[in-house]
Amino acid sequence: MVRNVCVLGATGMVGQRFIQLLSQVPDFNIVNVAASEKSAGKRYEDAVTWHQTTPIPEEVRDMRIVNTNPDEISDDVDFVFASLPAQLAEPVEAAFAEKYIVASNASVNRMKENIPLVIPEVNPEHLEMMELQKDINGWDGCIVTNPNCSTIALTLTLKPLFDKYTFKRVSVTTMQAVSGAGYNGVPSMGIVDNLIPYIGGEEEKMQSETLHLLGKVNGGLVDRANFPLSASCNRVAVVDGHTESVSIEFEEDITVDDIEKTLSEFRGLPQERNLSFAPKQPVIVRKEEDRPQPRMDRDAGHGMSVSVGRVREDVFDNSFKYTLVGHNTIRGAAGASILNAQLISELYL
Amino acid sequence: MVRNVCVLGATGMVGQRFIQLLSQVPDFNIVNVAASEKSAGKRYEDAVTWHQTTPIPEEVRDMRIVNTNPDEISDDVDFVFASLPAQLAEPVEAAFAEKYIVASNASVNRMKENIPLVIPEVNPEHLEMMELQKDINGWDGCIVTNPNCSTIALTLTLKPLFDKYTFKRVSVTTMQAVSGAGYNGVPSMGIVDNLIPYIGGEEEKMQSETLHLLGKVNGGLVDRANFPLSASCNRVAVVDGHTESVSIEFEEDITVDDIEKTLSEFRGLPQERNLSFAPKQPVIVRKEEDRPQPRMDRDAGHGMSVSVGRVREDVFDNSFKYTLVGHNTIRGAAGASILNAQLISELYL
Amino acid sequence: MVRNVCVLGATGMVGQRFIQLLSQVPDFNIVNVAASEKSAGKRYEDAVTWHQTTPIPEEVRDMRIVNTNPDEISDDVDFVFASLPAQLAEPVEAAFAEKYIVASNASVNRMKENIPLVIPEVNPEHLEMMELQKDINGWDGCIVTNPNCSTIALTLTLKPLFDKYTFKRVSVTTMQAVSGAGYNGVPSMGIVDNLIPYIGGEEEKMQSETLHLLGKVNGGLVDRANFPLSASCNRVAVVDGHTESVSIEFEEDITVDDIEKTLSEFRGLPQERNLSFAPKQPVIVRKEEDRPQPRMDRDAGHGMSVSVGRVREDVFDNSFKYTLVGHNTIRGAAGASILNAQLISELYL
Amino acid sequence: MVRNVCVLGATGMVGQRFIQLLSQVPDFNIVNVAASEKSAGKRYEDAVTWHQTTPIPEEVRDMRIVNTNPDEISDDVDFVFASLPAQLAEPVEAAFAEKYIVASNASVNRMKENIPLVIPEVNPEHLEMMELQKDINGWDGCIVTNPNCSTIALTLTLKPLFDKYTFKRVSVTTMQAVSGAGYNGVPSMGIVDNLIPYIGGEEEKMQSETLHLLGKVNGGLVDRANFPLSASCNRVAVVDGHTESVSIEFEEDITVDDIEKTLSEFRGLPQERNLSFAPKQPVIVRKEEDRPQPRMDRDAGHGMSVSVGRVREDVFDNSFKYTLVGHNTIRGAAGASILNAQLISELYL
């Protein structure tokens, strides 16, 4: 069934990705695009500095941008996709949630009581918090959030292992693409012949969101998974595609084959339900000694699969290392929200 | 006292660095440059494709290149600086060691019996193996090696901490510059909008050489330091300067201040002896949240200091993380050999 | 009608592009892949280091590679797509041409008597030389070549203007992508924080091939177009997509609008005949002040359109400047040969 | 004689370069650093985000920043080095010029009546306008400007040829470094695997400033040189160093040797007077087929020489092409002002 959707922050980088991706999915129909006052009233094409490599979709090109105000969007909207500046996200998403289901990329609401933080293959059961959220707030709609880009890629690879084995500790060092910071986020002076070993707030987000995603819903709260997880985050000269170097120490005595098999065979609810935006294989295992690489592997599964390679023993007891690559603005942002919406549409509407 | 030196592999990348750096140090005098048969007999300027950003030193420009043969170099040479292709290094360095002190960059001889693997600030006492080496082989000279580029930078930061505290484990993830692979080593197709999460043999070298350097000489062998060390190595779009993200778990309950103070105050024998090629401060601690960065910090201490930043607590017990940057072709290669030679000159000649 | 094809040099960069693109075109059926002796006999997947960002097409993955020998390929092949090393191209292409139509990327045969050098939108009538070529050599097949990558993009924009106006002179300065040199062609040391203002033979090729393409067939020869054309070629840190800064001095007094309209409205025989591999619009005119850009515009028309922007008056009399971007390994190499084959298939088979 | 100087805009990119370079020149003594209100009153080290690769000079580190106000700086200042935002430059430089000699980088004053626009090797005689400027305004000081970065490099190579031969036309296509736009000027999203074929106002500046510099002073005005000059400007993934592809058509029938000799032998007043900041050779001619390259050649002459290579015949009558590289933030900005000040100090103070 086709769902009507609205995109908030429609002229920003993630907003553009929403529009690009939604136009390729037949089960969503963009009926409104909203942006700041400066853009409201203008044709989308006139207001946006389009940074995608495919053209602005025909159906959006001439659409008038509306204000970021629930009263200005169509009543028959099913989902509101939001990628708003941090300071706006909290009040604006709440205002829209009175009436609509808001699929949000903002970090501010990610770990609040009653608000599900979801990766469809990882913790679809967290969506049950939506009802409580509606009831408590007296809303017709609700807010559903997706994690930070680097967390999504990591957690997709941890989930099948976590279900089968016991983690003693996990360490991850990221080499993240510049697109994650928005078009103007990283100056070229900082990234040509250079890298930046710091991304504000990123390590904290990875460390908390991952444990939250692997936790269990307990009323409107989540009992987090209980293992130490350390993240070190770096920005490198890559346009799209986060690379992460991961090490896991297990309780159990397992093998490289066990890990590769577990990751390769992993399928979640989106795969079972055949959601059109879900990749056939959430995690692809590569055997070449020098893969995955961001430019080569970020588009795997149309940007919705995470590629894993170099699975090998680490020097610590029962420890293994691997490298992963995930597309940060597809699987890690806009695509994550879209898949959340598809799952909600399938299960709850 | 001025020492006469010869450079083997003089037209290669590290050979060029040797020539560039040696020409800036008054206590060394280049008397011979050797290269492959193809180049032998030619003027240095005519044979080399010079890839340094300073001009070929005047005194070398017109020098005739000799064959890589001990008989072709001057009798009064004190040090032979060698950066040879892996397959040649073993026999050639041995041939030169019959007569000369060979300061070698090749990995093949690094952990052989009787051959010292040395960073002057870290394990100058390993040089005592030189005598045994001469005796056993009946040579007038000997071979002294320096470690792999990423190992040198790491070990300079581990040494002062290792002397004071007890390591339970160490993990490091590197983001290494392309110059480490030689001029033609990394195709631009692999590194523009990309990174390569694999460097052949590098993880093994870091894991073994570091423990060797922190070990104790026992006759002609070394009793390695005894803690687990895990290395994951990546190649990124940086010309010079390796960045390493390090995590250390200690036995002791220490603080960020303890670590920063220990690193800042670290001085080794080269500093005590005021060797001209030694940096004033082997390890520089930075307090900015986003430093060190390779382009900004690789030239600290004329490329001979390692910069450390982001010293912070890790999530594991008694664990700390930091980021380091070291110049891979100066401190990590040619400069390492030159400082070894200066120390030998000071202590033994 | 579906044509059977063979790809020579199938494991190289352009060979891989041939296989990737051909697998997307229903009117071609890959029946053989040929490569050097080293690869012959192996499964394609085992022999190739695949550098494309889409997976190896299913139908080729398990194909056995044959030797580059006309006797080893299937009799029912219609087209042989060749991208061979310069020194092999001449004898090998001739050998295959005895029996097959060879669509060649090699420069060696481009301007030989009786051999058409063709861009389908520019000079399809040059294909008439095929008959003479067959007759004179007594071959059943023939060789058809496509130009150098930077020439193709330039000439597609010159052709409609050349047909309507008279050129007094043309100057072009290129900023070319690294993929044009093959996977190992440009070391990253040469391109990170750098550019290389030289590409061997490229300026000469652009200067001669362009005039050849705009010339008239005269028996087995071509009377070249007669205006001075100057090319300066540079290599920059871009993966795919050549950018060219063009200036044209006309005899006539025209306007920016005349040029933009002429370029936008340009359609060639491939568009008239609706060839499936032809872009709807060979030249796309952009109005933004900072476009075209290689990463943003190289994929226009699935990589087969050339994007033009910044059309503006130059300071010389009746002179205009513009910037163009064309995909060098699609429109500029493999795609060019494929479109040549489609046109031949349409007109002659 | 040592001159006291003040730097305006001291925390910006060019301001930092001024401080870095001035601290290396014994004939200048920094007595004040000025910046915006936000920084005034702070220690320099605390106010600046230092982006140079050498440390903040000792003598400036602890200096208190003053407001950008002539009343706040020391009376004994001889030169004020200014690199101010465009909208501030006009009133602020005028205010300082009442009392001080202002060496300005701003474009707004470059071609005003009575204000000299000078490259010391090219048109030192334009400095004679200083007197008229003082008289007419009733100032004790005056404003002296230096050209745009890409103009300086170009004009240094045109000057010796222009003095000897007659130009019919000149065309230049630039490939400019990102540092020219300031630290935040070019987002990495625009430059990784990309280039931007547009720099606002740059083509106009090159076209007018070059002719102005080669013109003759006529009272308070300049009779510009009279030949058509066309500039096309592009931004590429290079940190420092502008590359320019130049073509000149001459009236005379000359040779490649004539050009190379004329460029190599060129010396200006700064060389005659042995100014310490002047490069020995303003233009260095290279003979390699692939030089100059920005990373390799930008530091020639401590960043004050322009390197020229690939001098060759062009296809037009009496036409020649070459490639040049000049350091855009040294020779093209801060270093240009410093050399202007040295020349004024030598000739007029």
PDB file of C-alpha atoms in Angstrom, chain A residues 18-204:
ATOM      1  CA  PHE A  18      15.310  11.298   1.527  1.00  0.00           C
ATOM      2  CA  ILE A  19      13.851  12.797  -1.631  1.00  0.00           C
ATOM      3  CA  GLN A  20      16.252  10.937  -3.890  1.00  0.00           C
ATOM      4  CA  LEU A  21      15.631   7.585  -2.215  1.00  0.00           C
ATOM      5  CA  LEU A  22      11.873   7.967  -1.645  1.00  0.00           C
ATOM      6  CA  SER A  23      11.374   8.728  -5.326  1.00  0.00           C
ATOM      7  CA  GLN A  24      12.842   5.292  -6.100  1.00  0.00           C
ATOM      8  CA  VAL A  25      10.504   3.393  -3.771  1.00  0.00           C
ATOM      9  CA  PRO A  26       7.031   2.845  -5.193  1.00  0.00           C
ATOM     10  CA  ASP A  27       5.402   2.446  -1.787  1.00  0.00           C
ATOM     11  CA  PHE A  28       6.011   6.057  -0.784  1.00  0.00           C
ATOM     12  CA  ASN A  29       4.476   9.143  -2.323  1.00  0.00           C
ATOM     13  CA  ILE A  30       6.002  12.520  -1.463  1.00  0.00           C
ATOM     14  CA  VAL A  31       3.164  14.982  -0.920  1.00  0.00           C
ATOM     15  CA  ASN A  32       4.923  17.766   0.978  1.00  0.00           C
ATOM     16  CA  VAL A  33       8.431  19.100   1.371  1.00  0.00           C
ATOM     17  CA  ALA A  34       9.100  21.492   4.227  1.00  0.00           C
ATOM     18  CA  ALA A  35      12.058  23.726   4.969  1.00  0.00           C
ATOM     19  CA  SER A  36      12.991  26.946   6.702  1.00  0.00           C
ATOM     20  CA  GLU A  37      11.087  30.215   6.233  1.00  0.00           C
ATOM     21  CA  LYS A  38      13.735  31.363   3.799  1.00  0.00           C
ATOM     22  CA  SER A  39      12.717  28.597   1.393  1.00  0.00           C
ATOM     23  CA  ALA A  40       8.992  28.357   2.111  1.00  0.00           C
ATOM     24  CA  GLY A  41       6.840  29.319  -0.811  1.00  0.00           C
ATOM     25  CA  LYS A  42       9.529  28.654  -3.392  1.00  0.00           C
ATOM     26  CA  ARG A  43       9.595  25.843  -5.944  1.00  0.00           C
ATOM     27  CA  TYR A  44      11.817  23.070  -4.623  1.00  0.00           C
ATOM     28  CA  GLU A  45      14.216  23.359  -7.535  1.00  0.00           C
ATOM     29  CA  ASP A  46      14.630  27.082  -6.958  1.00  0.00           C
ATOM     30  CA  ALA A  47      15.249  26.765  -3.241  1.00  0.00           C
ATOM     31  CA  VAL A  48      17.653  23.850  -3.125  1.00  0.00           C
ATOM     32  CA  THR A  49      21.349  23.587  -3.916  1.00  0.00           C
ATOM     33  CA  TRP A  50      21.078  20.019  -5.075  1.00  0.00           C
ATOM     34  CA  HIS A  51      24.138  17.973  -4.161  1.00  0.00           C
ATOM     35  CA  GLN A  52      23.031  14.505  -5.304  1.00  0.00           C
ATOM     36  CA  THR A  53      24.472  12.951  -8.447  1.00  0.00           C
ATOM     37  CA  THR A  54      21.051  11.975  -9.818  1.00  0.00           C
ATOM     38  CA  PRO A  55      18.701  14.788 -10.931  1.00  0.00           C
ATOM     39  CA  ILE A  56      15.964  16.172  -8.664  1.00  0.00           C
ATOM     40  CA  PRO A  57      13.036  13.744  -9.055  1.00  0.00           C
ATOM     41  CA  GLU A  58      10.423  15.058 -11.489  1.00  0.00           C
ATOM     42  CA  GLU A  59       7.604  14.872  -8.951  1.00  0.00           C
ATOM     43  CA  VAL A  60       9.436  17.105  -6.463  1.00  0.00           C
ATOM     44  CA  ARG A  61      11.071  19.602  -8.788  1.00  0.00           C
ATOM     45  CA  ASP A  62       8.057  21.934  -8.995  1.00  0.00           C
ATOM     46  CA  MET A  63       6.625  21.287  -5.548  1.00  0.00           C
ATOM     47  CA  ARG A  64       6.144  24.378  -3.400  1.00  0.00           C
ATOM     48  CA  ILE A  65       8.091  24.187  -0.164  1.00  0.00           C
ATOM     49  CA  VAL A  66       5.917  24.643   2.930  1.00  0.00           C
ATOM     50  CA  ASN A  67       6.908  25.930   6.358  1.00  0.00           C
ATOM     51  CA  THR A  68       8.025  23.424   8.966  1.00  0.00           C
ATOM     52  CA  ASN A  69       4.621  23.522  10.561  1.00  0.00           C
ATOM     53  CA  PRO A  70       2.189  20.610  10.995  1.00  0.00           C
ATOM     54  CA  ASP A  71      -0.687  22.838   9.896  1.00  0.00           C
ATOM     55  CA  GLU A  72       0.823  23.348   6.480  1.00  0.00           C
ATOM     56  CA  ILE A  73       1.107  19.733   5.454  1.00  0.00           C
ATOM     57  CA  SER A  74      -1.495  17.500   3.957  1.00  0.00           C
ATOM     58  CA  ASP A  75      -3.872  15.667   6.325  1.00  0.00           C
ATOM     59  CA  ASP A  76      -3.395  12.368   4.588  1.00  0.00           C
ATOM     60  CA  VAL A  77       0.326  12.179   5.283  1.00  0.00           C
ATOM     61  CA  ASP A  78       1.324   8.861   6.881  1.00  0.00           C
ATOM     62  CA  PHE A  79       4.998   9.505   7.625  1.00  0.00           C
ATOM     63  CA  VAL A  80       7.027  12.592   8.261  1.00  0.00           C
ATOM     64  CA  PHE A  81      10.737  12.106   7.548  1.00  0.00           C
ATOM     65  CA  ALA A  82      12.753  14.528   9.599  1.00  0.00           C
ATOM     66  CA  SER A  83      16.367  15.604   9.437  1.00  0.00           C
ATOM     67  CA  LEU A  84      16.441  18.842  11.341  1.00  0.00           C
ATOM     68  CA  PRO A  85      19.177  20.893  12.978  1.00  0.00           C
ATOM     69  CA  ALA A  86      19.771  19.695  16.553  1.00  0.00           C
ATOM     70  CA  GLN A  87      18.250  22.698  18.293  1.00  0.00           C
ATOM     71  CA  LEU A  88      15.006  22.522  16.256  1.00  0.00           C
ATOM     72  CA  ALA A  89      14.472  18.796  16.303  1.00  0.00           C
ATOM     73  CA  GLU A  90      13.006  18.448  19.787  1.00  0.00           C
ATOM     74  CA  PRO A  91      10.073  20.919  19.641  1.00  0.00           C
ATOM     75  CA  VAL A  92       9.372  20.460  15.940  1.00  0.00           C
ATOM     76  CA  GLU A  93       9.274  16.678  16.007  1.00  0.00           C
ATOM     77  CA  ALA A  94       6.974  16.772  19.021  1.00  0.00           C
ATOM     78  CA  ALA A  95       4.638  19.170  17.236  1.00  0.00           C
ATOM     79  CA  PHE A  96       4.418  16.892  14.189  1.00  0.00           C
ATOM     80  CA  ALA A  97       4.034  13.794  16.368  1.00  0.00           C
ATOM     81  CA  GLU A  98       0.705  15.069  17.634  1.00  0.00           C
ATOM     82  CA  LYS A  99      -0.726  13.998  14.330  1.00  0.00           C
ATOM     83  CA  TYR A 100       1.859  12.067  12.313  1.00  0.00           C
ATOM     84  CA  ILE A 101       4.409   9.300  12.636  1.00  0.00           C
ATOM     85  CA  VAL A 102       7.758  11.045  12.598  1.00  0.00           C
ATOM     86  CA  ALA A 103      10.771   9.052  11.404  1.00  0.00           C
ATOM     87  CA  SER A 104      13.630  11.045  12.865  1.00  0.00           C
ATOM     88  CA  ASN A 105      17.380  11.286  12.323  1.00  0.00           C
ATOM     89  CA  ALA A 106      17.998  13.701  15.162  1.00  0.00           C
ATOM     90  CA  SER A 107      20.084  12.549  18.089  1.00  0.00           C
ATOM     91  CA  VAL A 108      18.162  14.525  20.698  1.00  0.00           C
ATOM     92  CA  ASN A 109      15.209  12.128  20.880  1.00  0.00           C
ATOM     93  CA  ARG A 110      17.140   8.914  20.404  1.00  0.00           C
ATOM     94  CA  MET A 111      17.268   7.677  23.930  1.00  0.00           C
ATOM     95  CA  LYS A 112      14.301   9.296  25.558  1.00  0.00           C
ATOM     96  CA  GLU A 113      11.697   7.343  27.488  1.00  0.00           C
ATOM     97  CA  ASN A 114       9.012   5.821  25.263  1.00  0.00           C
ATOM     98  CA  ILE A 115      10.749   6.746  22.030  1.00  0.00           C
ATOM     99  CA  PRO A 116      11.967   3.742  20.056  1.00  0.00           C
ATOM    100  CA  LEU A 117      15.487   3.864  18.607  1.00  0.00           C
ATOM    101  CA  VAL A 118      15.352   1.193  15.934  1.00  0.00           C
ATOM    102  CA  ILE A 119      17.285  -0.635  13.248  1.00  0.00           C
ATOM    103  CA  PRO A 120      14.686  -2.926  11.637  1.00  0.00           C
ATOM    104  CA  GLU A 121      16.993  -5.939  11.439  1.00  0.00           C
ATOM    105  CA  VAL A 122      18.260  -5.433  14.990  1.00  0.00           C
ATOM    106  CA  ASN A 123      15.470  -4.484  17.376  1.00  0.00           C
ATOM    107  CA  PRO A 124      12.081  -4.217  15.621  1.00  0.00           C
ATOM    108  CA  GLU A 125      10.418  -5.155  18.915  1.00  0.00           C
ATOM    109  CA  HIS A 126      11.379  -1.751  20.330  1.00  0.00           C
ATOM    110  CA  LEU A 127       8.641  -0.316  18.109  1.00  0.00           C
ATOM    111  CA  GLU A 128       6.158  -1.503  20.708  1.00  0.00           C
ATOM    112  CA  MET A 129       7.022   1.660  22.642  1.00  0.00           C
ATOM    113  CA  MET A 130       5.110   3.675  20.032  1.00  0.00           C
ATOM    114  CA  GLU A 131       1.761   2.873  21.685  1.00  0.00           C
ATOM    115  CA  LEU A 132       2.847   3.961  25.132  1.00  0.00           C
ATOM    116  CA  GLN A 133       4.294   7.140  23.628  1.00  0.00           C
ATOM    117  CA  LYS A 134       0.984   7.973  21.960  1.00  0.00           C
ATOM    118  CA  ASP A 135      -0.991   7.256  25.099  1.00  0.00           C
ATOM    119  CA  ILE A 136       1.183   9.173  27.499  1.00  0.00           C
ATOM    120  CA  ASN A 137       1.367  12.242  25.267  1.00  0.00           C
ATOM    121  CA  GLY A 138      -2.167  11.993  24.013  1.00  0.00           C
ATOM    122  CA  TRP A 139      -0.855  12.088  20.445  1.00  0.00           C
ATOM    123  CA  ASP A 140      -2.264  10.550  17.284  1.00  0.00           C
ATOM    124  CA  GLY A 141       1.255  10.123  16.001  1.00  0.00           C
ATOM    125  CA  CYS A 142       4.615   9.373  17.533  1.00  0.00           C
ATOM    126  CA  ILE A 143       8.350   9.687  17.078  1.00  0.00           C
ATOM    127  CA  VAL A 144      10.557   6.816  15.926  1.00  0.00           C
ATOM    128  CA  THR A 145      14.276   7.417  15.685  1.00  0.00           C
ATOM    129  CA  ASN A 146      17.202   5.798  13.946  1.00  0.00           C
ATOM    130  CA  PRO A 147      20.727   5.727  15.303  1.00  0.00           C
ATOM    131  CA  ASN A 148      23.829   7.620  14.337  1.00  0.00           C
ATOM    132  CA  CYS A 149      25.395   6.547  11.013  1.00  0.00           C
ATOM    133  CA  SER A 150      28.477   4.811  12.409  1.00  0.00           C
ATOM    134  CA  THR A 151      26.385   3.034  15.071  1.00  0.00           C
ATOM    135  CA  ILE A 152      24.028   1.539  12.487  1.00  0.00           C
ATOM    136  CA  ALA A 153      26.798  -0.078  10.479  1.00  0.00           C
ATOM    137  CA  LEU A 154      28.501  -1.432  13.593  1.00  0.00           C
ATOM    138  CA  THR A 155      25.356  -2.754  15.237  1.00  0.00           C
ATOM    139  CA  LEU A 156      24.193  -4.585  12.132  1.00  0.00           C
ATOM    140  CA  THR A 157      27.360  -6.649  12.389  1.00  0.00           C
ATOM    141  CA  LEU A 158      27.219  -7.080  16.162  1.00  0.00           C
ATOM    142  CA  LYS A 159      23.596  -8.183  16.346  1.00  0.00           C
ATOM    143  CA  PRO A 160      23.861 -11.726  14.908  1.00  0.00           C
ATOM    144  CA  LEU A 161      27.001 -12.385  16.953  1.00  0.00           C
ATOM    145  CA  PHE A 162      25.426 -10.954  20.091  1.00  0.00           C
ATOM    146  CA  ASP A 163      22.423 -13.235  19.717  1.00  0.00           C
ATOM    147  CA  LYS A 164      24.612 -16.299  19.526  1.00  0.00           C
ATOM    148  CA  TYR A 165      27.610 -15.547  21.687  1.00  0.00           C
ATOM    149  CA  THR A 166      28.588 -13.484  24.739  1.00  0.00           C
ATOM    150  CA  PHE A 167      30.738 -10.391  24.321  1.00  0.00           C
ATOM    151  CA  LYS A 168      33.368  -9.604  26.929  1.00  0.00           C
ATOM    152  CA  ARG A 169      34.349  -6.383  25.254  1.00  0.00           C
ATOM    153  CA  VAL A 170      34.173  -4.598  21.907  1.00  0.00           C
ATOM    154  CA  SER A 171      36.509  -1.930  20.482  1.00  0.00           C
ATOM    155  CA  VAL A 172      35.948  -0.001  17.284  1.00  0.00           C
ATOM    156  CA  THR A 173      38.028   2.638  15.484  1.00  0.00           C
ATOM    157  CA  THR A 174      36.196   4.463  12.702  1.00  0.00           C
ATOM    158  CA  MET A 175      37.407   6.202   9.553  1.00  0.00           C
ATOM    159  CA  GLN A 176      34.364   8.218   8.586  1.00  0.00           C
ATOM    160  CA  ALA A 177      33.353   9.929   5.349  1.00  0.00           C
ATOM    161  CA  VAL A 178      33.034  13.707   5.111  1.00  0.00           C
ATOM    162  CA  SER A 179      29.400  13.610   3.961  1.00  0.00           C
ATOM    163  CA  GLY A 180      28.419  12.657   7.502  1.00  0.00           C
ATOM    164  CA  ALA A 181      29.115  16.234   8.594  1.00  0.00           C
ATOM    165  CA  GLY A 182      26.841  17.874   6.012  1.00  0.00           C
ATOM    166  CA  TYR A 183      27.916  19.662   2.850  1.00  0.00           C
ATOM    167  CA  ASN A 184      29.830  22.406   4.646  1.00  0.00           C
ATOM    168  CA  GLY A 185      30.839  20.353   7.668  1.00  0.00           C
ATOM    169  CA  VAL A 186      34.452  19.531   6.907  1.00  0.00           C
ATOM    170  CA  PRO A 187      36.664  22.167   5.238  1.00  0.00           C
ATOM    171  CA  SER A 188      38.884  20.818   2.479  1.00  0.00           C
ATOM    172  CA  MET A 189      41.876  22.397   4.259  1.00  0.00           C
ATOM    173  CA  GLY A 190      41.257  19.842   7.015  1.00  0.00           C
ATOM    174  CA  ILE A 191      41.018  16.799   4.797  1.00  0.00           C
ATOM    175  CA  VAL A 192      43.330  17.121   1.772  1.00  0.00           C
ATOM    176  CA  ASP A 193      46.581  15.334   2.709  1.00  0.00           C
ATOM    177  CA  ASN A 194      45.181  15.080   6.228  1.00  0.00           C
ATOM    178  CA  LEU A 195      42.659  13.440   8.529  1.00  0.00           C
ATOM    179  CA  ILE A 196      40.915  14.698  11.643  1.00  0.00           C
ATOM    180  CA  PRO A 197      41.065  12.351  14.657  1.00  0.00           C
ATOM    181  CA  TYR A 198      37.972  13.786  16.288  1.00  0.00           C
ATOM    182  CA  ILE A 199      34.216  13.994  15.616  1.00  0.00           C
ATOM    183  CA  GLY A 200      32.286  15.863  18.286  1.00  0.00           C
ATOM    184  CA  GLY A 201      29.982  13.588  20.308  1.00  0.00           C
ATOM    185  CA  GLU A 202      30.437  10.637  17.975  1.00  0.00           C
ATOM    186  CA  GLU A 203      32.291   8.323  20.329  1.00  0.00           C
ATOM    187  CA  GLU A 204      29.732   8.858  23.069  1.00  0.00           C
TER     188      GLU A 204
END
